[in-house]
PDB file of C-alpha atoms in Angstrom:
ATOM      1  CA  MET A 164      51.151 124.222 129.801  1.00 51.00           C
ATOM      2  CA  GLY A 165      54.856 123.987 130.454  1.00 54.00           C
ATOM      3  CA  TRP A 166      54.447 120.370 131.548  1.00 52.00           C
ATOM      4  CA  LEU A 167      52.886 119.515 128.159  1.00 51.00           C
ATOM      5  CA  ALA A 168      55.787 121.086 126.281  1.00 53.00           C
ATOM      6  CA  GLY A 169      58.178 119.090 128.433  1.00 56.00           C
ATOM      7  CA  ILE A 170      56.366 115.846 127.602  1.00 51.00           C
ATOM      8  CA  ARG A 171      56.436 116.673 123.886  1.00 54.00           C
ATOM      9  CA  LYS A 172      60.169 117.421 124.062  1.00 55.00           C
ATOM     10  CA  GLN A 173      60.859 114.130 125.842  1.00 57.00           C
ATOM     11  CA  SER A 174      58.746 112.274 123.280  1.00 53.00           C
ATOM     12  CA  ALA A 175      60.588 113.907 120.370  1.00 49.00           C
ATOM     13  CA  THR A 176      63.939 113.055 121.947  1.00 51.00           C
ATOM     14  CA  ALA A 177      62.897 109.426 122.446  1.00 47.00           C
ATOM     15  CA  THR A 178      61.643 109.196 118.859  1.00 45.00           C
ATOM     16  CA  ALA A 179      64.893 110.652 117.484  1.00 43.00           C
ATOM     17  CA  ALA A 180      66.889 108.173 119.543  1.00 44.00           C
ATOM     18  CA  ALA A 181      64.731 105.320 118.266  1.00 47.00           C
ATOM     19  CA  VAL A 182      65.328 106.187 114.610  1.00 56.00           C
ATOM     20  CA  ALA A 183      68.968 107.285 114.949  1.00 67.00           C
ATOM     21  CA  PRO A 184      71.229 105.066 112.855  1.00 73.00           C
ATOM     22  CA  GLU A 185      73.352 102.563 114.702  1.00 80.00           C
ATOM     23  CA  PRO A 186      76.955 103.828 114.815  1.00 84.00           C
ATOM     24  CA  PRO A 187      79.465 101.701 112.913  1.00 83.00           C
ATOM     25  CA  PRO A 188      81.649  99.369 114.969  1.00 84.00           C
ATOM     26  CA  PRO A 189      85.350 100.165 115.437  1.00 89.00           C
ATOM     27  CA  ASN A 190      87.811  98.935 112.840  1.00 88.00           C
ATOM     28  CA  GLU A 191      89.165  95.432 113.324  1.00 91.00           C
ATOM     29  CA  ARG A 192      92.313  93.691 112.108  1.00 93.00           C
ATOM     30  CA  HIS A 193      92.521  90.005 111.288  1.00 93.00           C
ATOM     31  CA  ALA A 194      95.005  87.617 109.724  1.00 93.00           C
ATOM     32  CA  ALA A 195      94.498  86.978 105.995  1.00 95.00           C
ATOM     33  CA  PRO A 196      96.548  83.883 105.099  1.00 95.00           C
ATOM     34  CA  GLY A 197      94.702  83.366 101.819  1.00 95.00           C
ATOM     35  CA  LEU A 198      95.550  86.880 100.645  1.00 95.00           C
ATOM     36  CA  VAL A 199      99.207  86.359 101.539  1.00 95.00           C
ATOM     37  CA  GLN A 200      99.120  83.151  99.510  1.00 94.00           C
ATOM     38  CA  ALA A 201      97.460  84.899  96.560  1.00 93.00           C
ATOM     39  CA  PHE A 202     100.167  87.566  96.494  1.00 93.00           C
ATOM     40  CA  ALA A 203     102.890  84.914  96.731  1.00 92.00           C
ATOM     41  CA  ARG A 204     101.436  83.119  93.716  1.00 89.00           C
ATOM     42  CA  LEU A 205     101.920  86.245  91.623  1.00 87.00           C
ATOM     43  CA  GLU A 206     105.665  85.671  91.680  1.00 80.00           C
ATOM     44  CA  GLY A 207     106.856  85.037  88.134  1.00 73.00           C
ATOM     45  CA  ARG A 208     103.523  86.128  86.610  1.00 72.00           C
ATOM     46  CA  PRO A 209     102.601  89.402  84.827  1.00 71.00           C
ATOM     47  CA  ARG A 210     100.995  90.731  88.051  1.00 84.00           C
ATOM     48  CA  ARG A 211      97.911  92.457  86.742  1.00 92.00           C
ATOM     49  CA  ILE A 212      95.486  93.061  89.625  1.00 95.00           C
ATOM     50  CA  LEU A 213      91.808  94.025  89.666  1.00 96.00           C
ATOM     51  CA  ASP A 214      90.540  95.464  92.968  1.00 97.00           C
ATOM     52  CA  LEU A 215      86.729  95.579  93.165  1.00 98.00           C
ATOM     53  CA  GLY A 216      86.829  97.808  96.243  1.00 97.00           C
ATOM     54  CA  PRO A 217      87.488 101.554  96.509  1.00 96.00           C
ATOM     55  CA  PRO A 218      90.970 103.012  95.838  1.00 96.00           C
ATOM     56  CA  LEU A 219      92.377 103.102  99.388  1.00 97.00           C
ATOM     57  CA  HIS A 220      95.835 104.577 100.008  1.00 96.00           C
ATOM     58  CA  ALA A 221      97.104 101.628 102.058  1.00 95.00           C
ATOM     59  CA  ASN A 222      96.179  99.204  99.290  1.00 96.00           C
ATOM     60  CA  LEU A 223      97.563 101.334  96.479  1.00 95.00           C
ATOM     61  CA  THR A 224     100.867 101.515  98.357  1.00 93.00           C
ATOM     62  CA  ARG A 225     100.921  97.732  98.694  1.00 91.00           C
ATOM     63  CA  TYR A 226     100.083  97.183  95.026  1.00 92.00           C
ATOM     64  CA  ALA A 227     102.826  99.587  93.956  1.00 88.00           C
ATOM     65  CA  ARG A 228     105.363  97.223  95.534  1.00 85.00           C
ATOM     66  CA  LEU A 229     103.818  94.201  93.892  1.00 83.00           C
ATOM     67  CA  ALA A 230     102.108  94.853  90.573  1.00 72.00           C
ATOM     68  CA  PRO A 231     103.002  97.132  87.653  1.00 77.00           C
ATOM     69  CA  ARG A 232      99.427  97.077  86.334  1.00 89.00           C
ATOM     70  CA  LEU A 233      96.359  97.796  88.464  1.00 92.00           C
ATOM     71  CA  ALA A 234      92.678  98.390  87.769  1.00 94.00           C
ATOM     72  CA  ILE A 235      90.022  99.582  90.219  1.00 95.00           C
ATOM     73  CA  GLY A 236      86.420  98.562  89.598  1.00 95.00           C
ATOM     74  CA  ASP A 237      84.727 100.193  92.582  1.00 96.00           C
ATOM     75  CA  LEU A 238      81.767  97.895  93.168  1.00 97.00           C
ATOM     76  CA  THR A 239      81.704  98.992  96.801  1.00 96.00           C
ATOM     77  CA  GLY A 240      81.098 102.609  95.821  1.00 96.00           C
ATOM     78  CA  ALA A 241      78.421 101.633  93.300  1.00 96.00           C
ATOM     79  CA  LEU A 242      76.509  99.682  95.958  1.00 97.00           C
ATOM     80  CA  GLU A 243      76.926 102.541  98.453  1.00 95.00           C
ATOM     81  CA  ASP A 244      75.333 104.823  95.841  1.00 96.00           C
ATOM     82  CA  GLY A 245      72.213 102.666  96.005  1.00 95.00           C
ATOM     83  CA  LEU A 246      72.540 100.830  92.693  1.00 97.00           C
ATOM     84  CA  SER A 247      71.095  97.351  92.393  1.00 97.00           C
ATOM     85  CA  PRO A 248      73.680  94.537  92.316  1.00 97.00           C
ATOM     86  CA  ILE A 249      73.382  94.058  88.538  1.00 97.00           C
ATOM     87  CA  ALA A 250      73.536  97.814  87.864  1.00 97.00           C
ATOM     88  CA  ALA A 251      76.490  98.155  90.255  1.00 97.00           C
ATOM     89  CA  ILE A 252      78.429  95.464  88.375  1.00 97.00           C
ATOM     90  CA  ASP A 253      77.793  97.159  85.033  1.00 96.00           C
ATOM     91  CA  GLU A 254      78.771 100.557  86.465  1.00 95.00           C
ATOM     92  CA  ALA A 255      82.008  99.248  88.003  1.00 94.00           C
ATOM     93  CA  PHE A 256      83.165  97.727  84.715  1.00 93.00           C
ATOM     94  CA  SER A 257      81.888 100.451  82.365  1.00 91.00           C
ATOM     95  CA  GLY A 258      85.175 102.384  82.197  1.00 81.00           C
ATOM     96  CA  LEU A 259      87.579  99.532  82.836  1.00 84.00           C
ATOM     97  CA  ARG A 260      90.214  99.266  80.100  1.00 77.00           C
ATOM     98  CA  LEU A 261      92.678  96.789  81.562  1.00 77.00           C
ATOM     99  CA  GLY A 262      91.818  93.119  81.294  1.00 76.00           C
ATOM    100  CA  GLY A 263      91.177  91.059  78.189  1.00 76.00           C
ATOM    101  CA  PRO A 264      92.978  88.693  75.828  1.00 78.00           C
ATOM    102  CA  SER A 265      96.111  90.845  75.589  1.00 82.00           C
ATOM    103  CA  GLU A 266      96.335  91.927  79.249  1.00 88.00           C
ATOM    104  CA  PRO A 267      94.289  89.495  81.359  1.00 92.00           C
ATOM    105  CA  PHE A 268      94.090  89.821  85.117  1.00 94.00           C
ATOM    106  CA  GLU A 269      96.125  87.481  87.327  1.00 93.00           C
ATOM    107  CA  LEU A 270      94.384  88.363  90.614  1.00 95.00           C
ATOM    108  CA  VAL A 271      90.889  89.676  91.407  1.00 97.00           C
ATOM    109  CA  LEU A 272      90.169  90.997  94.909  1.00 98.00           C
ATOM    110  CA  ALA A 273      86.426  90.769  95.566  1.00 98.00           C
ATOM    111  CA  TRP A 274      86.582  91.167  99.370  1.00 98.00           C
ATOM    112  CA  ASP A 275      83.109  90.666 100.920  1.00 97.00           C
ATOM    113  CA  LEU A 276      81.254  91.839  97.812  1.00 98.00           C
ATOM    114  CA  PRO A 277      79.856  88.379  96.890  1.00 98.00           C
ATOM    115  CA  ASN A 278      77.732  88.573 100.060  1.00 97.00           C
ATOM    116  CA  HIS A 279      76.162  91.846  98.896  1.00 97.00           C
ATOM    117  CA  LEU A 280      75.771  90.875  95.241  1.00 97.00           C
ATOM    118  CA  GLY A 281      73.965  87.668  96.153  1.00 95.00           C
ATOM    119  CA  ARG A 282      73.356  84.460  94.274  1.00 96.00           C
ATOM    120  CA  GLU A 283      71.302  86.134  91.549  1.00 96.00           C
ATOM    121  CA  ALA A 284      73.929  88.719  90.495  1.00 97.00           C
ATOM    122  CA  LEU A 285      77.120  86.677  90.881  1.00 98.00           C
ATOM    123  CA  PRO A 286      76.697  84.898  87.501  1.00 97.00           C
ATOM    124  CA  ARG A 287      76.660  88.362  85.899  1.00 97.00           C
ATOM    125  CA  LEU A 288      79.957  89.185  87.621  1.00 97.00           C
ATOM    126  CA  ALA A 289      81.465  85.901  86.414  1.00 97.00           C
ATOM    127  CA  ALA A 290      80.296  86.509  82.842  1.00 96.00           C
ATOM    128  CA  ILE A 291      82.120  89.857  82.768  1.00 94.00           C
ATOM    129  CA  LEU A 292      85.194  88.680  84.665  1.00 94.00           C
ATOM    130  CA  ALA A 293      85.946  85.347  83.006  1.00 94.00           C
ATOM    131  CA  PRO A 294      86.960  86.765  79.582  1.00 93.00           C
ATOM    132  CA  ARG A 295      89.171  89.340  81.320  1.00 93.00           C
ATOM    133  CA  CYS A 296      91.111  86.801  83.413  1.00 94.00           C
ATOM    134  CA  SER A 297      93.944  84.467  82.527  1.00 92.00           C
ATOM    135  CA  GLN A 298      93.658  80.732  83.041  1.00 92.00           C
ATOM    136  CA  GLY A 299      94.860  80.299  86.615  1.00 92.00           C
ATOM    137  CA  CYS A 300      93.847  83.823  87.700  1.00 94.00           C
ATOM    138  CA  HIS A 301      92.971  83.871  91.400  1.00 96.00           C
ATOM    139  CA  PHE A 302      89.739  85.314  92.809  1.00 98.00           C
ATOM    140  CA  TYR A 303      89.851  86.286  96.502  1.00 98.00           C
ATOM    141  CA  ALA A 304      86.633  86.563  98.512  1.00 98.00           C
ATOM    142  CA  LEU A 305      85.443  86.735 102.117  1.00 97.00           C
ATOM    143  CA  LEU A 306      82.119  84.991 102.797  1.00 96.00           C
ATOM    144  CA  GLU A 307      79.962  85.919 105.773  1.00 94.00           C
ATOM    145  CA  ALA A 308      79.362  82.834 107.918  1.00 91.00           C
ATOM    146  CA  GLY A 309      77.021  84.506 110.422  1.00 91.00           C
ATOM    147  CA  LYS A 310      73.289  85.159 110.163  1.00 94.00           C
ATOM    148  CA  THR A 311      73.712  88.918 109.679  1.00 94.00           C
ATOM    149  CA  MET A 312      76.202  91.258 108.028  1.00 95.00           C
ATOM    150  CA  PRO A 313      76.681  95.033 107.613  1.00 94.00           C
ATOM    151  CA  ALA A 314      74.112  96.633 105.316  1.00 95.00           C
ATOM    152  CA  LEU A 315      76.951  97.960 103.138  1.00 95.00           C
ATOM    153  CA  PRO A 316      80.201  96.296 102.032  1.00 96.00           C
ATOM    154  CA  ARG A 317      83.181  96.680 104.314  1.00 96.00           C
ATOM    155  CA  ARG A 318      86.329  98.501 103.255  1.00 97.00           C
ATOM    156  CA  TYR A 319      89.521  96.486 103.596  1.00 97.00           C
ATOM    157  CA  ARG A 320      93.008  97.886 104.053  1.00 97.00           C
ATOM    158  CA  ILE A 321      96.013  95.631 103.574  1.00 96.00           C
ATOM    159  CA  ARG A 322      98.333  95.763 106.589  1.00 94.00           C
ATOM    160  CA  GLU A 323     101.202  93.441 105.659  1.00 90.00           C
ATOM    161  CA  GLU A 324      99.808  89.958 106.463  1.00 93.00           C
ATOM    162  CA  GLU A 325      96.579  91.278 107.996  1.00 95.00           C
ATOM    163  CA  LEU A 326      93.434  93.014 106.790  1.00 96.00           C
ATOM    164  CA  GLU A 327      91.937  96.001 108.586  1.00 96.00           C
ATOM    165  CA  GLN A 328      88.184  96.049 108.029  1.00 95.00           C
ATOM    166  CA  GLU A 329      86.063  99.175 108.285  1.00 95.00           C
ATOM    167  CA  CYS A 330      82.261  99.311 108.380  1.00 91.00           C
ATOM    168  CA  SER A 331      80.582 102.492 107.167  1.00 88.00           C
ATOM    169  CA  THR A 332      77.315 101.650 108.951  1.00 90.00           C
ATOM    170  CA  GLY A 333      76.135  99.886 112.077  1.00 89.00           C
ATOM    171  CA  GLU A 334      72.957  98.707 110.375  1.00 95.00           C
ATOM    172  CA  GLU A 335      72.801  94.984 109.729  1.00 94.00           C
ATOM    173  CA  ILE A 336      70.875  92.879 107.227  1.00 95.00           C
ATOM    174  CA  PRO A 337      70.406  89.114 106.813  1.00 96.00           C
ATOM    175  CA  SER A 338      73.440  87.373 105.363  1.00 95.00           C
ATOM    176  CA  PRO A 339      72.999  85.119 102.317  1.00 95.00           C
ATOM    177  CA  ARG A 340      75.397  82.689 104.034  1.00 94.00           C
ATOM    178  CA  LEU A 341      77.054  81.665 100.804  1.00 95.00           C
ATOM    179  CA  MET A 342      78.926  78.389 101.092  1.00 93.00           C
ATOM    180  CA  PRO A 343      82.263  77.836  99.353  1.00 92.00           C
ATOM    181  CA  GLY A 344      80.739  74.766  97.710  1.00 90.00           C
ATOM    182  CA  GLU A 345      78.155  76.994  95.977  1.00 93.00           C
ATOM    183  CA  LEU A 346      80.652  79.269  94.295  1.00 93.00           C
ATOM    184  CA  ASP A 347      81.442  76.924  91.405  1.00 91.00           C
ATOM    185  CA  ARG A 348      77.772  77.188  90.411  1.00 94.00           C
ATOM    186  CA  VAL A 349      77.171  80.923  90.900  1.00 96.00           C
ATOM    187  CA  LEU A 350      80.601  81.930  89.520  1.00 97.00           C
ATOM    188  CA  PRO A 351      80.930  79.742  86.414  1.00 95.00           C
ATOM    189  CA  GLY A 352      84.457  79.720  85.052  1.00 96.00           C
ATOM    190  CA  PHE A 353      86.003  79.734  88.533  1.00 97.00           C
ATOM    191  CA  VAL A 354      86.560  76.833  90.951  1.00 96.00           C
ATOM    192  CA  VAL A 355      87.381  76.861  94.660  1.00 96.00           C
ATOM    193  CA  ASP A 356      91.081  76.221  95.231  1.00 95.00           C
ATOM    194  CA  LYS A 357      91.427  76.946  98.958  1.00 94.00           C
ATOM    195  CA  SER A 358      88.937  77.710 101.720  1.00 95.00           C
ATOM    196  CA  ARG A 359      89.390  78.316 105.438  1.00 94.00           C
ATOM    197  CA  LEU A 360      87.184  79.571 108.270  1.00 92.00           C
ATOM    198  CA  LEU A 361      88.978  82.433 110.012  1.00 90.00           C
ATOM    199  CA  ALA A 362      88.857  83.086 113.752  1.00 82.00           C
ATOM    200  CA  HIS A 363      86.396  86.003 113.424  1.00 82.00           C
ATOM    201  CA  GLY A 364      83.767  83.867 111.673  1.00 84.00           C
ATOM    202  CA  VAL A 365      84.489  84.757 108.043  1.00 93.00           C
ATOM    203  CA  GLN A 366      85.169  82.163 105.355  1.00 95.00           C
ATOM    204  CA  GLU A 367      88.242  83.102 103.329  1.00 96.00           C
ATOM    205  CA  VAL A 368      88.040  81.652  99.814  1.00 97.00           C
ATOM    206  CA  LEU A 369      90.611  81.570  97.031  1.00 97.00           C
ATOM    207  CA  MET A 370      89.194  80.558  93.655  1.00 97.00           C
ATOM    208  CA  GLN A 371      90.971  79.879  90.377  1.00 96.00           C
ATOM    209  CA  ARG A 372      89.933  80.741  86.829  1.00 96.00           C
ATOM    210  CA  THR A 373      89.383  77.595  84.790  1.00 89.00           C
ATOM    211  CA  ASP A 374      86.642  76.027  82.720  1.00 74.00           C
ATOM    212  CA  HIS A 375      85.030  73.019  84.412  1.00 56.00           C
ATOM    213  CA  ALA A 376      85.853  70.873  81.401  1.00 41.00           C
ATOM    214  CA  GLU A 377      89.516  71.836  81.705  1.00 45.00           C
ATOM    215  CA  VAL A 378      89.907  70.718  85.342  1.00 43.00           C
ATOM    216  CA  PRO A 379      91.974  67.499  85.197  1.00 40.00           C
ATOM    217  CA  ILE A 380      90.355  64.406  86.710  1.00 37.00           C
ATOM    218  CA  THR A 381      93.315  64.162  89.118  1.00 38.00           C
ATOM    219  CA  ARG A 382      92.483  67.683  90.357  1.00 44.00           C
ATOM    220  CA  GLN A 383      88.693  67.215  90.558  1.00 45.00           C
ATOM    221  CA  ALA A 384      88.848  64.703  93.423  1.00 45.00           C
ATOM    222  CA  PRO A 385      91.002  66.932  95.704  1.00 47.00           C
ATOM    223  CA  LEU A 386      88.754  69.886  94.891  1.00 47.00           C
ATOM    224  CA  ARG A 387      85.675  67.941  95.931  1.00 48.00           C
ATOM    225  CA  ARG A 388      87.343  66.829  99.177  1.00 51.00           C
ATOM    226  CA  GLU A 389      88.216  70.459  99.967  1.00 46.00           C
ATOM    227  CA  LEU A 390      84.621  71.536  99.351  1.00 44.00           C
ATOM    228  CA  ARG A 391      83.232  68.780 101.590  1.00 50.00           C
ATOM    229  CA  LYS A 392      85.294  70.129 104.490  1.00 49.00           C
ATOM    230  CA  THR A 393      83.443  73.464 104.239  1.00 42.00           C
ATOM    231  CA  LEU A 394      79.978  71.891 104.513  1.00 45.00           C
ATOM    232  CA  PRO A 395      78.285  71.509 107.919  1.00 48.00           C
ATOM    233  CA  ARG A 396      77.553  68.037 109.292  1.00 52.00           C
ATOM    234  CA  GLY A 397      74.541  66.485 107.625  1.00 48.00           C
ATOM    235  CA  ARG A 398      75.315  68.197 104.302  1.00 43.00           C
ATOM    236  CA  GLN A 399      78.346  66.213 103.267  1.00 45.00           C
ATOM    237  CA  SER A 400      76.856  64.975  99.990  1.00 44.00           C
ATOM    238  CA  MET A 401      78.219  66.645  96.864  1.00 44.00           C
ATOM    239  CA  PRO A 402      76.624  66.947  93.412  1.00 46.00           C
ATOM    240  CA  PRO A 403      77.763  64.308  90.923  1.00 48.00           C
ATOM    241  CA  ARG A 404      80.864  65.046  88.890  1.00 46.00           C
ATOM    242  CA  ARG A 405      80.110  66.561  85.513  1.00 47.00           C
ATOM    243  CA  ARG A 406      80.807  64.336  82.546  1.00 45.00           C
ATOM    244  CA  PRO A 407      82.300  65.852  79.378  1.00 42.00           C
TER     245      PRO A 407
END
C-alpha cells in the first residue's frame, strides 16, 4: 500500500500549495510630487499633521524635521485587525486628542485608505475629520486606478521625494476605482485641488478643506476643469454647479 500513501502525500502537497497564500510583492518606490507639494504648503503654517497609517520610523523621522505636532490615527492597523470600515474609522479616532477648534490639522495623510474604506464609509471619515481640520487643510490620498488592489492597505514610507510602498499580502480584491471627481461627494467638506495619474497607475490626489458654499465662483470653474481632466473619454460631463 506504499503507492497509495505516496498518492495521498502528493495530493496533500498539491492541496496545500493550492490554498497557500500568495506571497506579497517586493517593495516599490515611486515619485510622489503631490506629497512634496503638500509638505511645501505647510511653510508658514502651524504644521499639525494627522497620519492615518501606522507609526513607521521613516515617516516619524521625516515629520520630526517638519512638524512640531503629530497625531497617528492608525486606520491601516484597524483594517488589518478585521474591523469593518466604519468600525475601523471609529477605532482610529477614539483616542485622538489633537485636532479641533484650538489645534486643527493642516495636513491629513490618508494614503490608499480611501480605496479600502469605500464609498459607503468615506462620508463617515469626512464627518469626523472636517471639524478637526483648518480651512485650507490638505488631504492627501492615492486612488487605485486598476481593476484590482491588495486585500489590505499598503504601508508607505517617505523617502525624501519618493514613497516606498509595502504590501503585507499578495492577495488581491476588486478595486472600487474611485475617481477624483467623486471625492467631493463622498468626502463632503473637502474639494479636489490637484490630481495626477502617476507612472505606476495610481491617481495621486490632493484635496483641500473647505465648505462648498465657501468656494469662490472664480475658483469653482478651475476646479471643475481639473476634475474633467481626470475623467475617461465619454464621461466628460460634470454635475451642475451648486447654487447657494
